[in-house]
PDB file of C-alpha atoms in Angstrom:
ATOM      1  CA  UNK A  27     114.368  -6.808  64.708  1.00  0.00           C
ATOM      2  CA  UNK A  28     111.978  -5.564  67.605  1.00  0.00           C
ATOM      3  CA  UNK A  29     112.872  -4.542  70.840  1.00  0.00           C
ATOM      4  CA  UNK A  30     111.550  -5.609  73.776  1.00  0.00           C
ATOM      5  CA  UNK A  31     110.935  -3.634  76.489  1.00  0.00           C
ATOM      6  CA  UNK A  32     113.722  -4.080  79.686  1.00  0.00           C
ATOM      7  CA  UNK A  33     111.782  -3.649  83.312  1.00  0.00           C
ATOM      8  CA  UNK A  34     114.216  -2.799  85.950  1.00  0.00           C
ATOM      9  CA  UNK A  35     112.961  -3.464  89.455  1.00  0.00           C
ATOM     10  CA  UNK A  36     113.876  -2.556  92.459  1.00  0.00           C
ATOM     11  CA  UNK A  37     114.947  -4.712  96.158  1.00  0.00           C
ATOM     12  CA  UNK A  38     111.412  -5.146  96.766  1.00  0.00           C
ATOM     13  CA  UNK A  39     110.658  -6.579  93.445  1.00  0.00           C
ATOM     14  CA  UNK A  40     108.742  -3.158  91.951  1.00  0.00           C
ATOM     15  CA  UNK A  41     109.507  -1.946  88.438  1.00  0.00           C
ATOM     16  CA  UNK A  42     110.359   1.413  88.018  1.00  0.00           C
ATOM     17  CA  UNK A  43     107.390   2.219  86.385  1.00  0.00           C
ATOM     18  CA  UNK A  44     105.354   0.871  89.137  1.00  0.00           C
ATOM     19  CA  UNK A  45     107.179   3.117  91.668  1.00  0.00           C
ATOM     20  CA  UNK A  46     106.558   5.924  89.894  1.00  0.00           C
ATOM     21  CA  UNK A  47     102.739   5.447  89.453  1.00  0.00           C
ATOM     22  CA  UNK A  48     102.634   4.418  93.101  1.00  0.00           C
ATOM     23  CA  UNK A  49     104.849   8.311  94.014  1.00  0.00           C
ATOM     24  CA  UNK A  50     102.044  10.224  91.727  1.00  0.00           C
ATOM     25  CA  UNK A  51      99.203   8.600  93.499  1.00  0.00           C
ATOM     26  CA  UNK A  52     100.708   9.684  96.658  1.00  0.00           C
ATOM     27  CA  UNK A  53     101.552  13.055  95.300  1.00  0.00           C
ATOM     28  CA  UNK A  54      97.664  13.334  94.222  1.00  0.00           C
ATOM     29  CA  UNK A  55      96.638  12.665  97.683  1.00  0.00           C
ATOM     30  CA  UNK A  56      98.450  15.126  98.968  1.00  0.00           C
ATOM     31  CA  UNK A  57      97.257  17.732  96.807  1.00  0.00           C
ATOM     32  CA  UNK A  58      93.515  16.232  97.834  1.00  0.00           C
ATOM     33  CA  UNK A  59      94.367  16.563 101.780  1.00  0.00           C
ATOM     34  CA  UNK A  60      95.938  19.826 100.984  1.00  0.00           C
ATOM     35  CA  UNK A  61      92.784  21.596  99.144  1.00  0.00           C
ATOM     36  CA  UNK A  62      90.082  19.451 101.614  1.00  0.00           C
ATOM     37  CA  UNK A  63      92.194  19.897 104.759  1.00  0.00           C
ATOM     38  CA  UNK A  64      91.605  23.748 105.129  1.00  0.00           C
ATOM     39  CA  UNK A  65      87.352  23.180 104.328  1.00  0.00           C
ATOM     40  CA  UNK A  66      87.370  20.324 107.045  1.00  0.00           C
ATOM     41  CA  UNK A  67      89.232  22.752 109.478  1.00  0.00           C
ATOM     42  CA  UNK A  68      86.780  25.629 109.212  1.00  0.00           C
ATOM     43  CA  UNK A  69      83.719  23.230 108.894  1.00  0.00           C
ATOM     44  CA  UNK A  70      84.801  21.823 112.668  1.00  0.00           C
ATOM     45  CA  UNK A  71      85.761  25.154 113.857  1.00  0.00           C
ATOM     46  CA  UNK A  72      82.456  27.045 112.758  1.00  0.00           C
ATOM     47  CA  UNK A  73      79.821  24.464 112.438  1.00  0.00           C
ATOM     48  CA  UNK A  74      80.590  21.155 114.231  1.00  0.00           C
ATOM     49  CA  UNK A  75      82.165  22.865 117.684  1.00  0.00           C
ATOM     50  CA  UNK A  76      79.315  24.942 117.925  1.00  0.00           C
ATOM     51  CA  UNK A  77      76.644  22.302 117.849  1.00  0.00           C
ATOM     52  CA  UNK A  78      78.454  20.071 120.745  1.00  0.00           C
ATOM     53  CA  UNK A  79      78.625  23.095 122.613  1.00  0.00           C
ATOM     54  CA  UNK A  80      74.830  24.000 121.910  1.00  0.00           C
ATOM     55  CA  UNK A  81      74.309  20.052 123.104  1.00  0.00           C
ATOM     56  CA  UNK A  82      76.212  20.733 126.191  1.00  0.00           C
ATOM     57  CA  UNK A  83      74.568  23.930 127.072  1.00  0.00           C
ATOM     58  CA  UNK A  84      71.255  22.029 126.820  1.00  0.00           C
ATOM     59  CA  UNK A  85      71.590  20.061 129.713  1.00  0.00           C
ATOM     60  CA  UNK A  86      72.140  22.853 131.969  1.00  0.00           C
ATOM     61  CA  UNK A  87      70.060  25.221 133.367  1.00  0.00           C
ATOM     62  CA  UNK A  88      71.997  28.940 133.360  1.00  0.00           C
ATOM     63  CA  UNK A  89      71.802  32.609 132.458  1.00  0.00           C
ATOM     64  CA  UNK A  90      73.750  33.184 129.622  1.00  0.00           C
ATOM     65  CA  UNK A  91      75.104  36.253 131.287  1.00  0.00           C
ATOM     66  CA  UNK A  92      76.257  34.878 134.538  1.00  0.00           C
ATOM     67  CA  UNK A  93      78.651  32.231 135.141  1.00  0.00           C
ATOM     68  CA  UNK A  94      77.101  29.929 137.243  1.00  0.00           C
ATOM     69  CA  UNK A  95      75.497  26.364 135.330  1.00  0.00           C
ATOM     70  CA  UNK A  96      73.717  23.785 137.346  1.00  0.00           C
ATOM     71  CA  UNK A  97      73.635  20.790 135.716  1.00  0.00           C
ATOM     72  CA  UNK A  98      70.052  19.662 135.310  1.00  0.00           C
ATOM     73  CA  UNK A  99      70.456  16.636 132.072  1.00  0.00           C
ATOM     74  CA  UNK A 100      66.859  16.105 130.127  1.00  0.00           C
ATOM     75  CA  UNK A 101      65.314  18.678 132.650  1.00  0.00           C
ATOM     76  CA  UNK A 102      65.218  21.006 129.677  1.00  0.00           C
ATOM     77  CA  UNK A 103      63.760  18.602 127.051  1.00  0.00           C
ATOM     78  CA  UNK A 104      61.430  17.562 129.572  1.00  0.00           C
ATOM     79  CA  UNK A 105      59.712  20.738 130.504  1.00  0.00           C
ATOM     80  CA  UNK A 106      59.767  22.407 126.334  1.00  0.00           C
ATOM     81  CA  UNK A 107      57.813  18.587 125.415  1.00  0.00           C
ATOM     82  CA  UNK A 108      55.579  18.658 128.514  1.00  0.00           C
ATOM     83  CA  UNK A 109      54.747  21.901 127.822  1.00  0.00           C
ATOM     84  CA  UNK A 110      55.380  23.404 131.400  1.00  0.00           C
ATOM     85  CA  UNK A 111      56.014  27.193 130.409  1.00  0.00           C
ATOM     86  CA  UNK A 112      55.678  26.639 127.443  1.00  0.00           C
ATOM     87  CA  UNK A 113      52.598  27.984 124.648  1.00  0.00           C
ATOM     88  CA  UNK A 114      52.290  24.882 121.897  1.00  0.00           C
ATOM     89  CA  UNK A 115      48.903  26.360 120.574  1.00  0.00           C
ATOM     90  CA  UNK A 116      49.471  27.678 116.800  1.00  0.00           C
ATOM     91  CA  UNK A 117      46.594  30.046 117.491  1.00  0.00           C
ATOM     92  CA  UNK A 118      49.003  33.055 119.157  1.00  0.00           C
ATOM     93  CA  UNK A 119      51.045  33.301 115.768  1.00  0.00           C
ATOM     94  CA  UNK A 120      48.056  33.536 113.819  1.00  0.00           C
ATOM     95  CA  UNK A 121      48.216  37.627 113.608  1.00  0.00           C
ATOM     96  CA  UNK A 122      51.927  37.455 112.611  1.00  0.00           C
ATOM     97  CA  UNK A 123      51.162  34.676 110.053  1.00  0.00           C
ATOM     98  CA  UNK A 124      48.893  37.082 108.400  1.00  0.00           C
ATOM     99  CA  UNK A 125      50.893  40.100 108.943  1.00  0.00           C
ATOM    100  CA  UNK A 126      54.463  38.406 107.165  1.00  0.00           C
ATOM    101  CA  UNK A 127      51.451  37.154 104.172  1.00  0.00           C
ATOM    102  CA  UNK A 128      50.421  40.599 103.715  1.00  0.00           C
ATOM    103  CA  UNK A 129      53.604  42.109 103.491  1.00  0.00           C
ATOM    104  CA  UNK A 130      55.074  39.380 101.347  1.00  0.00           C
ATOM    105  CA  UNK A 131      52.330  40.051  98.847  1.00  0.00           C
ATOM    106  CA  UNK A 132      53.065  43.571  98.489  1.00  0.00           C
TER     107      UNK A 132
END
């Protein structure tokens, strides 16, 4: 005579084995978000914070070493693509172009 297998279920209509599979996928996940959790942490602490605050710093004009900022928006992107101030000719890094070459060959 074979036995057949008796499923118990639960109030909500689950089988045991169902609840169980359902508590080791949750216990997985936790494990993930406890390995990942630390990365993600650092990453936003050393990488992504630092970039908003470069972003910020971009739209205002300030010495680094004194604590007043005026807030000037695209002023800065403005003047580096219009070129006020600004040397876009290739020709004045020619020497050190050559210079990092030769010592690279050596």
């Amino acid at each position: 005579m074979r036995k057949t297998a008796v499923h118990e279920f639960d109030a909500t209509g689950q089988s045991r084995a169902a609840r169980r599979r359902q508590t080791a996928q949750r216990g997985s996940s936790r494990l993930g978000i406890g390995f990942v959790g630390p990365f993600v942490l650092l990453y936003l602490v050393f990488v992504v914070y630092p970039v908003v605050q470069a972003v910020i710093m971009s739209f205002h004009e300030w010495d680094l070493l004194g604590s007043v900022r005026r807030f000037i928006g695209l002023g800065n992107y403005v003047q580096m693509l219009g070129g006020v101030g600004v040397i876009w000719s290739p020709d004045h890094l020619v020497i050190w172009r050559a210079l990092i070459l030769v010592i690279a060959g050596i």
